[in-house]
Amino acid sequence: MTRFFSFFICLSFFFVVSSNAHHSDASYDQTKTITLQGVVTNYVWRNPHVTIYVEAPDSNGDIAEWALEIGSTMIMTRSGWSRDLLKEGDLVQATAYPNRDPQDHDVMLINIQTADGSVYIQDESDYIGTSTTDSFEGVWKGRGSTIIEFSKAMSEASLTDKAALAKSSYDYRLHSPIAQCVPPPTPTWLRGMIIYLTEFDILDDRIIIKNEFFDNQRIIYMDGRSHPEAGERTNQGHSIGFWEDDVLVVDTVLFADHRSSFDRGVPNGSKKHTIERFYLNKEGNRMNVDILVEDPEYLAESWSGTMQLDYTPEYSIQEYNCDPEFAGFE
């Protein structure tokens, strides 16, 4: 079966989105493509990146081993791939974005064609379905069309001088917590929903929000408690929630330090504060998410954004199980 190439370039540090929400696409020149014809030497099915190693000629005609990187296992599974798709010795033709360093044979895969003519890609297209719901309970997937604007707004946020300096000096290989299998907090966490599924579990005293990316989990306390005055700062912060009619309002503080929690290279401050509002659309097939972010240390003024999720009951979330040995691979 031939799969047609379609993707959104949506998140800045993800291939981000486009690329895979965990590596920096800055290493690749997305204004050029290369074609490789060769033999598979290894097919690595693990997170954060599925990687195909192929022996093929380089620009000088010499045989080299190329590392073709693409998305995580759950993204590729939903794109029609499997751990048994390729094996050592398979003949393939691949199209990829080259590395900016011409001596580096690590590339970003666009599509790969097997000997029988089948073409496989990383499919990040929006979900198409007819299921509806009157509850947040269940599995959801972000809409690329709305996350594109969400990410654009993040990149245009008004930064403090300290944030601008941190952003300009940011080096993914040296500084990214993603490369250490440490997930991002909100609002960057929201952007990852374009390719990673999210599940809401509604309990009596709390709501648990699970996301596939790095097996991230947030607990929203719904029992009327306040934020602790001297509470522990954690990766996802301390969240309390309440209902305003059918709108779930989530207030979060006490975020731990994170080197790239907002736009690429913009850290968390100790006084970061977010307010998120989750609510269903009239038809019940989508969830709207509005967020307000205040961080006086790194944002010159408060920032707000909005995005949508599709209700996807046909899907189930998978475990990420990030491998730190490969998390920093680009």
CSV table of C-alpha atoms in Angstrom, one decimal:
chain,number,residue,atom,x,y,z
A,1,MET,CA,0.0,0.0,0.0
A,2,THR,CA,1.3,3.4,-0.9
A,3,ARG,CA,1.1,6.1,1.7
A,4,PHE,CA,1.2,9.7,0.6
A,5,PHE,CA,3.5,12.2,2.3
A,6,SER,CA,1.7,14.8,4.4
A,7,PHE,CA,3.0,16.6,7.4
A,8,PHE,CA,2.7,19.8,9.4
A,9,ILE,CA,5.8,21.8,10.5
A,10,CYS,CA,4.3,22.8,13.7
A,11,LEU,CA,6.4,22.8,16.8
A,12,SER,CA,9.7,24.5,17.0
A,13,PHE,CA,11.8,22.0,19.0
A,14,PHE,CA,9.7,19.1,17.8
A,15,PHE,CA,9.7,18.2,14.3
A,16,VAL,CA,8.2,19.4,16.2
A,17,VAL,CA,6.8,18.6,15.2
A,18,SER,CA,7.8,18.7,12.2
A,19,SER,CA,9.7,16.7,13.3
A,20,ASN,CA,9.5,14.3,16.0
A,21,ALA,CA,8.8,16.1,19.1
A,22,HIS,CA,12.0,15.4,20.7
A,23,HIS,CA,15.0,16.4,18.6
A,24,SER,CA,16.2,19.6,17.2
A,25,ASP,CA,15.5,19.9,13.5
A,26,ALA,CA,18.1,22.7,13.3
A,27,SER,CA,20.7,20.2,12.3
A,28,TYR,CA,18.9,19.4,9.1
A,29,ASP,CA,18.6,21.6,5.9
A,30,GLN,CA,14.9,21.4,5.1
A,31,THR,CA,15.4,23.5,1.9
A,32,LYS,CA,17.2,20.5,0.3
A,33,THR,CA,16.5,16.8,-0.2
A,34,ILE,CA,18.7,13.9,-1.0
A,35,THR,CA,17.9,10.5,-2.4
A,36,LEU,CA,19.6,7.4,-1.0
A,37,GLN,CA,19.5,3.9,-2.6
A,38,GLY,CA,21.1,1.2,-0.6
A,39,VAL,CA,20.8,-1.8,1.8
A,40,VAL,CA,19.4,-1.8,5.3
A,41,THR,CA,22.1,-2.7,7.9
A,42,ASN,CA,20.0,-2.1,11.0
A,43,TYR,CA,16.5,-1.1,11.9
A,44,VAL,CA,16.2,0.3,15.4
A,45,TRP,CA,12.6,0.4,16.8
A,46,ARG,CA,12.9,2.4,20.0
A,47,ASN,CA,12.1,5.8,21.4
A,48,PRO,CA,12.6,8.6,21.1
A,49,HIS,CA,13.4,8.0,17.4
A,50,VAL,CA,12.9,5.1,15.1
A,51,THR,CA,16.2,4.9,13.1
A,52,ILE,CA,17.1,3.0,9.9
A,53,TYR,CA,20.7,2.5,9.1
A,54,VAL,CA,21.4,2.2,5.4
A,55,GLU,CA,24.6,1.6,3.4
A,56,ALA,CA,24.5,3.8,0.4
A,57,PRO,CA,26.9,6.0,-1.7
A,58,ASP,CA,27.8,9.4,-0.4
A,59,SER,CA,28.3,12.5,-2.5
A,60,ASN,CA,31.8,11.2,-3.5
A,61,GLY,CA,30.5,7.9,-4.6
A,62,ASP,CA,32.0,6.1,-1.5
A,63,ILE,CA,29.8,3.7,0.4
A,64,ALA,CA,28.8,5.1,3.8
A,65,GLU,CA,26.4,4.1,6.6
A,66,TRP,CA,23.6,6.6,6.8
A,67,ALA,CA,21.4,7.0,9.9
A,68,LEU,CA,17.8,7.9,8.8
A,69,GLU,CA,15.9,9.3,11.7
A,70,ILE,CA,12.1,9.6,11.9
A,71,GLY,CA,9.4,9.7,14.7
A,72,SER,CA,8.8,7.7,17.8
A,73,THR,CA,7.4,4.2,17.8
A,74,MET,CA,3.8,5.2,18.5
A,75,ILE,CA,3.8,7.9,15.8
A,76,MET,CA,5.2,5.4,13.3
A,77,THR,CA,2.7,2.7,14.3
A,78,ARG,CA,-0.2,5.1,13.6
A,79,SER,CA,1.6,5.9,10.3
A,80,GLY,CA,1.4,2.2,9.2
A,81,TRP,CA,4.9,1.1,10.3
A,82,SER,CA,5.8,-1.8,12.6
A,83,ARG,CA,8.9,-3.2,14.2
A,84,ASP,CA,9.0,-5.9,11.5
A,85,LEU,CA,8.6,-3.5,8.5
A,86,LEU,CA,12.4,-3.6,7.6
A,87,LYS,CA,15.2,-6.1,8.2
A,88,GLU,CA,18.9,-6.3,7.5
A,89,GLY,CA,19.6,-6.8,3.8
A,90,ASP,CA,16.4,-5.1,2.5
A,91,LEU,CA,16.9,-2.9,-0.6
A,92,VAL,CA,15.4,0.6,-0.1
A,93,GLN,CA,15.2,4.0,-1.6
A,94,ALA,CA,14.9,7.0,0.8
A,95,THR,CA,14.3,10.7,0.5
A,96,ALA,CA,15.6,12.8,3.4
A,97,TYR,CA,16.6,16.2,4.5
A,98,PRO,CA,20.4,16.3,4.6
A,99,ASN,CA,22.5,17.2,7.6
A,100,ARG,CA,23.8,20.8,7.6
A,101,ASP,CA,27.3,19.3,8.1
A,102,PRO,CA,28.1,17.6,4.8
A,103,GLN,CA,30.4,15.2,6.5
A,104,ASP,CA,27.5,14.0,8.9
A,105,HIS,CA,25.5,11.1,7.6
A,106,ASP,CA,22.7,11.5,10.1
A,107,VAL,CA,19.6,12.7,8.2
A,108,MET,CA,15.9,13.4,8.7
A,109,LEU,CA,13.8,10.8,6.8
A,110,ILE,CA,10.9,12.1,4.6
A,111,ASN,CA,9.9,8.8,3.0
A,112,ILE,CA,11.2,5.4,2.3
A,113,GLN,CA,10.3,3.0,-0.5
A,114,THR,CA,10.7,-0.8,-0.2
A,115,ALA,CA,11.5,-3.3,-2.9
A,116,ASP,CA,7.8,-4.0,-3.6
A,117,GLY,CA,7.2,-0.3,-4.3
A,118,SER,CA,5.4,0.5,-1.1
A,119,VAL,CA,6.2,4.0,0.3
A,120,TYR,CA,6.1,4.7,4.0
A,121,ILE,CA,6.1,8.1,5.7
A,122,GLN,CA,5.5,9.8,9.0
A,123,ASP,CA,1.9,10.8,8.9
A,124,GLU,CA,0.9,13.8,11.0
A,125,SER,CA,-2.3,14.7,9.3
A,126,ASP,CA,-5.4,15.6,11.3
A,127,TYR,CA,-7.7,12.9,12.6
A,128,ILE,CA,-10.8,12.4,10.6
A,129,GLY,CA,-13.7,10.8,12.4
A,130,THR,CA,-17.4,11.2,13.5
A,131,SER,CA,-17.3,10.2,17.2
A,132,THR,CA,-18.7,12.6,19.7
A,133,THR,CA,-18.8,12.9,23.5
A,134,ASP,CA,-20.2,15.0,26.3
A,135,SER,CA,-17.3,14.3,28.6
A,136,PHE,CA,-13.6,14.9,28.7
A,137,GLU,CA,-13.0,11.2,29.5
A,138,GLY,CA,-11.1,9.3,26.9
A,139,VAL,CA,-8.4,9.8,24.3
A,140,TRP,CA,-7.7,13.0,22.3
A,141,LYS,CA,-5.3,14.2,19.6
A,142,GLY,CA,-4.3,17.7,18.7
A,143,ARG,CA,-5.4,19.4,15.5
A,144,GLY,CA,-2.3,20.5,13.5
A,145,SER,CA,-4.1,23.4,11.9
A,146,THR,CA,-4.7,25.0,15.3
A,147,ILE,CA,-1.3,24.1,16.8
A,148,ILE,CA,0.5,25.8,13.9
A,149,GLU,CA,-1.0,29.1,15.0
A,150,PHE,CA,-0.4,28.2,18.6
A,151,SER,CA,3.3,27.6,18.0
A,152,LYS,CA,3.6,30.7,15.8
A,153,ALA,CA,2.2,32.8,18.7
A,154,MET,CA,4.7,31.3,21.1
A,155,SER,CA,7.6,32.2,18.8
A,156,GLU,CA,6.3,35.8,18.7
A,157,ALA,CA,5.9,36.2,22.5
A,158,SER,CA,7.4,39.3,24.1
A,159,LEU,CA,10.5,38.2,26.0
A,160,THR,CA,12.6,39.8,28.7
A,161,ASP,CA,16.3,40.5,28.0
A,162,LYS,CA,17.2,37.5,30.2
A,163,ALA,CA,15.0,35.2,28.1
A,164,ALA,CA,16.3,36.6,24.8
A,165,LEU,CA,19.9,35.9,26.0
A,166,ALA,CA,19.0,32.4,27.1
A,167,LYS,CA,17.3,31.7,23.7
A,168,SER,CA,20.2,33.0,21.7
A,169,SER,CA,22.7,30.9,23.6
A,170,TYR,CA,20.6,27.7,23.5
A,171,ASP,CA,22.3,24.6,22.0
A,172,TYR,CA,20.0,21.6,21.8
A,173,ARG,CA,22.9,19.1,22.1
A,174,LEU,CA,24.2,20.8,25.2
A,175,HIS,CA,21.1,22.2,26.9
A,176,SER,CA,18.0,20.3,26.0
A,177,PRO,CA,16.2,18.4,28.8
A,178,ILE,CA,14.5,16.5,26.0
A,179,ALA,CA,17.9,14.9,25.2
A,180,GLN,CA,17.9,13.6,28.8
A,181,CYS,CA,14.4,12.2,28.5
A,182,VAL,CA,13.0,15.0,30.6
A,183,PRO,CA,9.6,16.2,29.2
A,184,PRO,CA,8.6,19.8,28.7
A,185,PRO,CA,5.9,21.4,30.9
A,186,THR,CA,2.9,23.4,29.6
A,187,PRO,CA,2.6,25.2,27.2
A,188,THR,CA,5.2,23.3,25.2
A,189,TRP,CA,3.6,20.1,26.5
A,190,LEU,CA,0.4,21.2,24.7
A,191,ARG,CA,2.1,21.5,21.4
A,192,GLY,CA,3.2,17.9,21.5
A,193,MET,CA,-0.4,16.8,21.3
A,194,ILE,CA,-0.3,17.1,17.5
A,195,ILE,CA,1.5,13.8,17.3
A,196,TYR,CA,1.1,12.3,20.8
A,197,LEU,CA,-2.2,11.2,22.2
A,198,THR,CA,-3.6,12.5,25.5
A,199,GLU,CA,-6.0,10.7,27.8
A,200,PHE,CA,-8.2,12.3,30.4
A,201,ASP,CA,-9.2,10.2,33.5
A,202,ILE,CA,-11.9,11.8,35.5
A,203,LEU,CA,-11.9,10.8,39.2
A,204,ASP,CA,-13.9,12.1,42.2
A,205,ASP,CA,-11.1,14.2,43.7
A,206,ARG,CA,-8.7,14.7,40.8
A,207,ILE,CA,-8.3,14.6,37.0
A,208,ILE,CA,-5.3,12.7,35.6
A,209,ILE,CA,-4.1,13.8,32.2
A,210,LYS,CA,-1.7,11.3,30.5
A,211,ASN,CA,0.3,12.1,27.4
A,212,GLU,CA,2.3,9.6,25.4
A,213,PHE,CA,5.3,11.9,25.1
A,214,PHE,CA,7.8,10.7,27.7
A,215,ASP,CA,4.9,9.0,29.4
A,216,ASN,CA,4.0,12.4,30.8
A,217,GLN,CA,1.3,12.7,33.5
A,218,ARG,CA,-0.3,15.6,35.2
A,219,ILE,CA,-2.6,15.5,38.2
A,220,ILE,CA,-5.2,18.2,38.6
A,221,TYR,CA,-6.5,18.3,42.2
A,222,MET,CA,-10.3,18.9,42.2
A,223,ASP,CA,-10.9,18.7,46.0
A,224,GLY,CA,-10.9,22.4,46.7
A,225,ARG,CA,-7.3,22.6,48.1
A,226,SER,CA,-5.1,25.6,47.5
A,227,HIS,CA,-1.5,25.6,46.2
A,228,PRO,CA,1.0,24.9,49.0
A,229,GLU,CA,2.8,28.0,50.1
A,230,ALA,CA,6.3,26.4,50.2
A,231,GLY,CA,5.6,23.4,48.0
A,232,GLU,CA,8.1,21.4,46.0
A,233,ARG,CA,8.7,22.6,42.5
A,234,THR,CA,8.2,19.8,39.9
A,235,ASN,CA,8.5,19.3,36.2
A,236,GLN,CA,4.7,19.7,35.6
A,237,GLY,CA,4.1,22.0,38.5
A,238,HIS,CA,1.3,21.9,41.1
A,239,SER,CA,-2.2,22.0,39.5
A,240,ILE,CA,-5.6,22.7,41.1
A,241,GLY,CA,-8.8,22.8,39.1
A,242,PHE,CA,-12.4,23.7,39.3
A,243,TRP,CA,-15.5,23.8,37.1
A,244,GLU,CA,-17.0,27.0,35.7
A,245,ASP,CA,-20.2,25.4,34.2
A,246,ASP,CA,-18.8,23.0,31.6
A,247,VAL,CA,-15.3,24.6,31.5
A,248,LEU,CA,-12.5,22.9,33.4
A,249,VAL,CA,-10.2,25.7,34.7
A,250,VAL,CA,-6.7,24.5,35.7
A,251,ASP,CA,-4.3,26.8,37.8
A,252,THR,CA,-0.7,25.7,37.9
A,253,VAL,CA,2.4,27.0,39.8
A,254,LEU,CA,5.6,25.6,41.3
A,255,PHE,CA,7.2,24.6,38.1
A,256,ALA,CA,10.8,23.2,38.4
A,257,ASP,CA,13.6,24.8,36.4
A,258,HIS,CA,13.5,23.7,32.7
A,259,ARG,CA,16.0,25.0,30.1
A,260,SER,CA,13.4,25.0,27.2
A,261,SER,CA,9.9,25.2,28.6
A,262,PHE,CA,8.4,27.9,26.4
A,263,ASP,CA,9.7,28.6,23.0
A,264,ARG,CA,13.0,26.9,22.0
A,265,GLY,CA,15.6,27.8,24.7
A,266,VAL,CA,13.3,29.9,26.9
A,267,PRO,CA,13.4,28.6,30.5
A,268,ASN,CA,11.0,28.5,33.3
A,269,GLY,CA,11.1,31.1,36.0
A,270,SER,CA,10.3,30.3,39.7
A,271,LYS,CA,7.2,32.5,39.5
A,272,LYS,CA,5.7,31.0,36.4
A,273,HIS,CA,2.0,30.7,36.6
A,274,THR,CA,-0.5,29.2,34.0
A,275,ILE,CA,-4.2,29.1,33.7
A,276,GLU,CA,-5.7,26.6,31.3
A,277,ARG,CA,-9.4,26.4,30.2
A,278,PHE,CA,-10.6,23.1,28.7
A,279,TYR,CA,-14.1,22.9,27.1
A,280,LEU,CA,-15.9,20.9,24.4
A,281,ASN,CA,-17.3,22.4,21.3
A,282,LYS,CA,-21.0,22.4,20.5
A,283,GLU,CA,-20.8,19.2,18.4
A,284,GLY,CA,-18.8,17.3,21.1
A,285,ASN,CA,-16.1,16.1,18.7
A,286,ARG,CA,-13.4,18.6,19.7
A,287,MET,CA,-12.0,20.0,22.9
A,288,ASN,CA,-10.8,23.7,23.0
A,289,VAL,CA,-7.8,24.6,25.1
A,290,ASP,CA,-7.1,28.2,26.1
A,291,ILE,CA,-4.0,29.0,28.1
A,292,LEU,CA,-2.6,32.1,29.8
A,293,VAL,CA,1.1,32.1,30.9
A,294,GLU,CA,2.7,34.6,33.3
A,295,ASP,CA,6.4,34.4,33.9
A,296,PRO,CA,7.9,37.7,35.0
A,297,GLU,CA,11.5,36.4,34.8
A,298,TYR,CA,11.3,35.4,31.1
A,299,LEU,CA,8.1,36.9,29.6
A,300,ALA,CA,7.9,40.7,29.3
A,301,GLU,CA,4.1,40.4,29.3
A,302,SER,CA,1.6,37.6,29.8
A,303,TRP,CA,1.1,35.3,26.9
A,304,SER,CA,-2.1,33.5,25.7
A,305,GLY,CA,-2.8,30.9,23.1
A,306,THR,CA,-5.6,28.6,22.0
A,307,MET,CA,-5.7,25.2,20.3
A,308,GLN,CA,-8.0,22.2,19.7
A,309,LEU,CA,-8.0,18.5,20.2
A,310,ASP,CA,-10.0,15.9,18.3
A,311,TYR,CA,-11.9,13.2,20.2
A,312,THR,CA,-10.3,9.9,19.1
A,313,PRO,CA,-11.9,7.0,20.9
A,314,GLU,CA,-10.6,4.5,18.3
A,315,TYR,CA,-7.0,5.2,19.6
A,316,SER,CA,-5.3,4.1,22.8
A,317,ILE,CA,-2.2,5.6,24.3
A,318,GLN,CA,1.1,3.7,24.2
A,319,GLU,CA,4.0,3.7,26.5
A,320,TYR,CA,7.0,5.8,25.4
A,321,ASN,CA,9.8,4.3,27.5
A,322,CYS,CA,12.4,6.9,26.4
A,323,ASP,CA,15.9,5.5,26.0
A,324,PRO,CA,18.4,8.0,27.4
A,325,GLU,CA,21.2,6.5,25.3
A,326,PHE,CA,19.4,7.6,22.1
A,327,ALA,CA,17.4,10.7,23.4
A,328,GLY,CA,20.1,13.1,22.3
A,329,PHE,CA,20.6,11.7,18.9
A,330,GLU,CA,20.0,14.1,16.0
